[in-house]
XYZ file of N, CA and C in Angstrom:
414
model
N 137.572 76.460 -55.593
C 136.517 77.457 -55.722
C 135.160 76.749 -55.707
N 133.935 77.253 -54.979
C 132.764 76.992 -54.992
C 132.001 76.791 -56.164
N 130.996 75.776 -56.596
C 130.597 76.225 -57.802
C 129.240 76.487 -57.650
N 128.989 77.513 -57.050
C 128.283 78.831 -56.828
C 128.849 79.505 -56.019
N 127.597 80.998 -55.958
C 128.261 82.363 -55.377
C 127.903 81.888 -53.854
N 128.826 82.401 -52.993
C 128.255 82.307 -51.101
C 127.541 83.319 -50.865
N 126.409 82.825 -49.984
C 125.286 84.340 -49.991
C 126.175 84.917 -48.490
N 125.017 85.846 -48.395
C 125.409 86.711 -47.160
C 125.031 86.546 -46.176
N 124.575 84.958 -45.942
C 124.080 84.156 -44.634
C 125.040 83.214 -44.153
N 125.094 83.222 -42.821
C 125.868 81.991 -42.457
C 127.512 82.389 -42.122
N 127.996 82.287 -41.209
C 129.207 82.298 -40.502
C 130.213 81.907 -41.157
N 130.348 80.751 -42.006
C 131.403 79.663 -42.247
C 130.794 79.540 -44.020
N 132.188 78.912 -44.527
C 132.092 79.062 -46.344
C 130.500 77.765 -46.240
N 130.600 77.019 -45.675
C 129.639 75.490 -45.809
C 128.502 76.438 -45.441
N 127.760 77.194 -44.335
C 126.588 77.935 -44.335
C 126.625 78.901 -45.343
N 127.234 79.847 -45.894
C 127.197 80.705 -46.633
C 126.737 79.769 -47.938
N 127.241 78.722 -48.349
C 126.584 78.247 -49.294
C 125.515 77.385 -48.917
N 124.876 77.526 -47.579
C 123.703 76.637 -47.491
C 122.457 77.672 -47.196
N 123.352 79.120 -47.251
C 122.280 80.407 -46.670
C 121.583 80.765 -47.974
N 121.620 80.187 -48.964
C 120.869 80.863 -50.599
C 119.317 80.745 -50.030
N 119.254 79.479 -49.124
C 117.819 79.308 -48.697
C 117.921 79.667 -47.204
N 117.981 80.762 -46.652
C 117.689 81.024 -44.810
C 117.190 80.536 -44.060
N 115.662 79.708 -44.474
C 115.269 78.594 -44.029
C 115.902 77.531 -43.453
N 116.290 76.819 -44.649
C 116.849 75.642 -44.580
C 118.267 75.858 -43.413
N 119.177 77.274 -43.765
C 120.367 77.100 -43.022
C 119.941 77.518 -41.587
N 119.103 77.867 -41.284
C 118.471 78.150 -39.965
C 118.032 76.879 -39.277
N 117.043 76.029 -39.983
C 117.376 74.674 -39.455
C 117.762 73.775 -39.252
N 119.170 73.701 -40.466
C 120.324 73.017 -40.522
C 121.038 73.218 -39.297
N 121.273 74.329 -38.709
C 121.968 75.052 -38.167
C 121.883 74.744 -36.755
N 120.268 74.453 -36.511
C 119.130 74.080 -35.121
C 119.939 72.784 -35.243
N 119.840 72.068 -36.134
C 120.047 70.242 -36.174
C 121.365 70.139 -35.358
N 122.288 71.078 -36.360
C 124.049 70.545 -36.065
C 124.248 71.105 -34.439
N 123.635 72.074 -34.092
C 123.970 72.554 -32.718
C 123.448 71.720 -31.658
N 122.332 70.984 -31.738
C 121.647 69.813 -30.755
C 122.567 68.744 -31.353
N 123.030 68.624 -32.451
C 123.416 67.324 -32.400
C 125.450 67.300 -31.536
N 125.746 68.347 -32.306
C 127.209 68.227 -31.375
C 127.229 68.861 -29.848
N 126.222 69.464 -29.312
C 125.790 69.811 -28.057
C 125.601 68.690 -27.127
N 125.058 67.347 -27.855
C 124.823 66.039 -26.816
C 125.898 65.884 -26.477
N 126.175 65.892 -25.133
C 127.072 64.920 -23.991
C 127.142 64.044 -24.419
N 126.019 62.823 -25.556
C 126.309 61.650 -25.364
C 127.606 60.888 -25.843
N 128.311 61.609 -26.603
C 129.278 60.821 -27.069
C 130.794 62.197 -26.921
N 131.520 61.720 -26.880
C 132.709 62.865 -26.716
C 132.813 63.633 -27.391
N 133.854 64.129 -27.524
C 134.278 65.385 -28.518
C 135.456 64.531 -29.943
N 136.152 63.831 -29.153
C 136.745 62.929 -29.686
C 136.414 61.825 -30.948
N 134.955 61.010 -29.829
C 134.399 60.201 -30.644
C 133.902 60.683 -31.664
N 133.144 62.176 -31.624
C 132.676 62.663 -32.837
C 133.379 63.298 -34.074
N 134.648 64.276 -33.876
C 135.464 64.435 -34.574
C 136.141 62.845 -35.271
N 136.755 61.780 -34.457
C 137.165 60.836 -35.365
C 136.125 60.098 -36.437
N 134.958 60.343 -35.972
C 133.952 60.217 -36.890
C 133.877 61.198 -38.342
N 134.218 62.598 -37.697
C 133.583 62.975 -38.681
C 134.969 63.132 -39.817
N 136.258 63.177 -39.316
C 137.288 62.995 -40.076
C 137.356 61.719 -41.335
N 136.851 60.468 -40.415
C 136.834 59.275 -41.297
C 135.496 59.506 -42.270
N 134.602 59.803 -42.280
C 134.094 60.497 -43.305
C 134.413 61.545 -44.354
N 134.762 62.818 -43.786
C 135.231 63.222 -44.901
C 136.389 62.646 -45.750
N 136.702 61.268 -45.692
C 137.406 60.714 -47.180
C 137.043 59.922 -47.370
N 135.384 59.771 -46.976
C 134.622 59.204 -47.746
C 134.151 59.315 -48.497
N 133.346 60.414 -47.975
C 132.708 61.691 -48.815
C 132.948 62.629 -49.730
N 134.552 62.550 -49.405
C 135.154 63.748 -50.231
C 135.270 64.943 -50.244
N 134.931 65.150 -49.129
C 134.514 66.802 -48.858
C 136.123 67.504 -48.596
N 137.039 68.135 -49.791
C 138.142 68.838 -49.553
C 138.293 69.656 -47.952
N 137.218 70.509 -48.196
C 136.791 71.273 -46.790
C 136.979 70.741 -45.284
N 136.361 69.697 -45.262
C 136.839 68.587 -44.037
C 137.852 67.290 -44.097
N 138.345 67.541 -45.036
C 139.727 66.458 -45.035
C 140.856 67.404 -44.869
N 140.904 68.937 -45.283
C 141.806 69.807 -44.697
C 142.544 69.926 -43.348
N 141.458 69.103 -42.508
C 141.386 69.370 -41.326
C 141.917 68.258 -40.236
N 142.226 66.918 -41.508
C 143.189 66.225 -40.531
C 142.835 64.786 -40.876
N 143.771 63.840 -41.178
C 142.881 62.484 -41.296
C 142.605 62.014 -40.139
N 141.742 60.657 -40.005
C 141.348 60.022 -38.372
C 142.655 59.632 -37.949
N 142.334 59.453 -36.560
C 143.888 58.691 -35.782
C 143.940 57.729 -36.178
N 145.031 57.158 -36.116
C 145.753 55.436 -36.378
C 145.612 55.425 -35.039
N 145.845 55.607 -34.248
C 145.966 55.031 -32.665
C 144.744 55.258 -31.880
N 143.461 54.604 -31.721
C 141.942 54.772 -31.266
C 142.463 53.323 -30.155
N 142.655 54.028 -28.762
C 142.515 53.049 -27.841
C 141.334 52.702 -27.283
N 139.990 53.615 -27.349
C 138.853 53.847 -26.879
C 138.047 53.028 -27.466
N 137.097 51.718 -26.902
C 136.406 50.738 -27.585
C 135.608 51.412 -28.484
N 134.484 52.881 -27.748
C 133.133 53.195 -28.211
C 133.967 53.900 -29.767
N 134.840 54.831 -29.361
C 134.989 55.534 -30.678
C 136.054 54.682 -31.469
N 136.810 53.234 -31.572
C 136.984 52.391 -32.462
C 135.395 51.710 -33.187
N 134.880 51.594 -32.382
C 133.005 51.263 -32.869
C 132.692 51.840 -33.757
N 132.506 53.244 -33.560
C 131.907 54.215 -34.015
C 132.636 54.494 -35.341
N 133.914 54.543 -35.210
C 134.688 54.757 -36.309
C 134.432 53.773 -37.444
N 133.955 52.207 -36.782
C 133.701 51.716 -37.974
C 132.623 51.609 -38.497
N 131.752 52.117 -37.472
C 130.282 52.430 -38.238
C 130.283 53.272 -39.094
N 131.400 54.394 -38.969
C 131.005 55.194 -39.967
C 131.507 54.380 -41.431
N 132.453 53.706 -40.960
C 133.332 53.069 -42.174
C 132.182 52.081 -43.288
N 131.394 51.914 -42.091
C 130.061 50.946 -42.524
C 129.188 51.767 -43.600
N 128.863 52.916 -42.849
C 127.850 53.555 -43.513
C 128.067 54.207 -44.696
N 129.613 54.168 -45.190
C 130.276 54.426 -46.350
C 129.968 53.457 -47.376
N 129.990 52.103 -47.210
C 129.906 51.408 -48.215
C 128.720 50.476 -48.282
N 128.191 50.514 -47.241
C 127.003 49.910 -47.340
C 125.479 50.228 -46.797
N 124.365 50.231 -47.652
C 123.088 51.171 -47.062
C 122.262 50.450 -45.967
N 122.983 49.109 -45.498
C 122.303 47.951 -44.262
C 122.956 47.853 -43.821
N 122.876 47.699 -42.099
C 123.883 47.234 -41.245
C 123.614 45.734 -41.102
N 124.148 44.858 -41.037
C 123.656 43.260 -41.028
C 123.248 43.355 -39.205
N 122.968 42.600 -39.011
C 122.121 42.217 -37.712
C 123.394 41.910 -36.879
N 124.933 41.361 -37.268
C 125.991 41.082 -36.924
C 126.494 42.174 -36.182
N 126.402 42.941 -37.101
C 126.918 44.247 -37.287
C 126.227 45.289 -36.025
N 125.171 45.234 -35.898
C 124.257 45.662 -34.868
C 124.413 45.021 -33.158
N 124.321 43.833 -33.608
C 124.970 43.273 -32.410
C 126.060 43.500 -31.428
N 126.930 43.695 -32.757
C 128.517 44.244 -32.514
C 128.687 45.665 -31.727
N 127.243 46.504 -32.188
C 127.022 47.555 -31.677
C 126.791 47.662 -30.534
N 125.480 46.857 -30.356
C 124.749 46.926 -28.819
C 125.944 46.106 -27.472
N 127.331 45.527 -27.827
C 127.804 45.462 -26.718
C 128.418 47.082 -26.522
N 128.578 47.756 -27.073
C 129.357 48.924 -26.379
C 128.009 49.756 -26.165
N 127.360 49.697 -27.002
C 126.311 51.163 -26.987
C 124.924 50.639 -27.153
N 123.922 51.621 -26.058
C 122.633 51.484 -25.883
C 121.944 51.634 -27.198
N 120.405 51.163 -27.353
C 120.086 51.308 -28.420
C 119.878 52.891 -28.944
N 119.533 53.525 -27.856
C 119.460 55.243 -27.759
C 120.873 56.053 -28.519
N 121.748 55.454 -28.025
C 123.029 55.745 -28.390
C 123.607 55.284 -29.869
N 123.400 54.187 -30.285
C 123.228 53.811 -31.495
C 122.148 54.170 -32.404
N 121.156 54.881 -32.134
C 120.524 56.161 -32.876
C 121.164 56.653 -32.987
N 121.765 57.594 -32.058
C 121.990 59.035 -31.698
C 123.021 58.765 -32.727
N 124.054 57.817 -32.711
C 125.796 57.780 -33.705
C 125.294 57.642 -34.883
N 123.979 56.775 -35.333
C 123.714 56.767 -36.821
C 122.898 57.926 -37.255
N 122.348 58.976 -36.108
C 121.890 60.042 -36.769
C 123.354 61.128 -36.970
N 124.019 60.942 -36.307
C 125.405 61.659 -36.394
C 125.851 61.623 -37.395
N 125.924 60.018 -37.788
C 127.094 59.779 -39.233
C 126.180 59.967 -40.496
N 124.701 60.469 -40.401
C 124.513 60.767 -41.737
C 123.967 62.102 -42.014
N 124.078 63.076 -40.733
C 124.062 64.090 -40.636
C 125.489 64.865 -41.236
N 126.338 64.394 -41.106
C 127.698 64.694 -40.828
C 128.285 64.300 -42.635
N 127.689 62.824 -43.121
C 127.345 62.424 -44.595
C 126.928 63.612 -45.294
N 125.712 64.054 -45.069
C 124.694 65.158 -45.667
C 125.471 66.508 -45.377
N 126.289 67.046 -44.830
C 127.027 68.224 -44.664
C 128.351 68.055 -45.893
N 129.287 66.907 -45.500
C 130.212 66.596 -46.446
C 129.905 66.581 -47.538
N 128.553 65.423 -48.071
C 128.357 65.550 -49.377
C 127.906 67.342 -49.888
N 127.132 67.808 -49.194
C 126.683 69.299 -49.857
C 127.903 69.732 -50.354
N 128.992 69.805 -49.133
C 130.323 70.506 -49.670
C 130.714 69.889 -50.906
N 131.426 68.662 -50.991
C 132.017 67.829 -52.159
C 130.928 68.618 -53.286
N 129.965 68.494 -53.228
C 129.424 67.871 -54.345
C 129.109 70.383 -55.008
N 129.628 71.161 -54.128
C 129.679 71.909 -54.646
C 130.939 72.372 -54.684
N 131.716 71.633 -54.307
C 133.421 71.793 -54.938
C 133.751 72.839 -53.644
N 133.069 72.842 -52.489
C 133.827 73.034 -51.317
C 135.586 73.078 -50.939
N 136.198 74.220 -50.808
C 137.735 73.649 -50.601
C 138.150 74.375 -49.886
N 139.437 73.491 -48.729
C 139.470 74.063 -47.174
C 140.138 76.017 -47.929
N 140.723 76.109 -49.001
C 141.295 77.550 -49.410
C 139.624 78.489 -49.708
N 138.633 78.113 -49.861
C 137.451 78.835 -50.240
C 137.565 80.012 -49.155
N 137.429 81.494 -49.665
C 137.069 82.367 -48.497
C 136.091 83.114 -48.626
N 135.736 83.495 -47.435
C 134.181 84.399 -47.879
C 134.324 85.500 -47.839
């Protein structure tokens, strides 16, 4: 159960509790649709992203939904996967670490995945942290 009430904004239990402010879920809303709308990275790469986060994060709501693959044959989204793994435990990427980046991915692109994984952070945590759970209904 949520620990608050879901307003009467927003499609999904995670907007309904981000609609108390219409504002905010209106431009939340602008963010997440440009951001999973980019071509730049798959559908794939971004879901195994956002799976290996939510048990980071904790978000019941998105760990419902499946843990990451064990089997990532794909260089960019084994990368990516561990960036997110990165951005879990640590608030610097070492320069190593960056490096490691720029052979698979442009520097544009390595924006674009670290604005992903803490966009995607900032959604999970809202949920977790209001007791979000994949049974919540609206």
């Amino acid at each position: 159960m949520a620990g608050i009430s879901f307003s009467q904004n927003g499609l999904t239990p995670f907007q309904q509790l981000l609609g108390h402010n219409k504002d905010i879920l209106e431009k939340w809303v602008s963010l997440e649709n440009c951001i999973y709308s980019s071509d730049t990275f798959s559908a794939e790469l971004k879901e195994q992203v956002r799976r290996t986060l939510a048990f980071h994060n904790g978000c019941e709501y998105c760990m419902a939904k499946g843990a990451p693959s064990k089997n990532r044959t794909d260089s960019r989204v084994q990368l990516a996967v561990h960036a997110a793994d990165l951005s879990s435990s640590k608030t610097h990427i070492s320069d190593d670490e960056i490096n490691a980046l720029k052979e698979v991915f442009t520097d544009s692109e390595i924006a674009e995945l670290l604005a992903l994984i803490c966009f995607i952070t900032a959604c999970q945590r809202f949920g977790a942290l209001l007791g979000l759970e994949a049974s919540c209904q609206i």
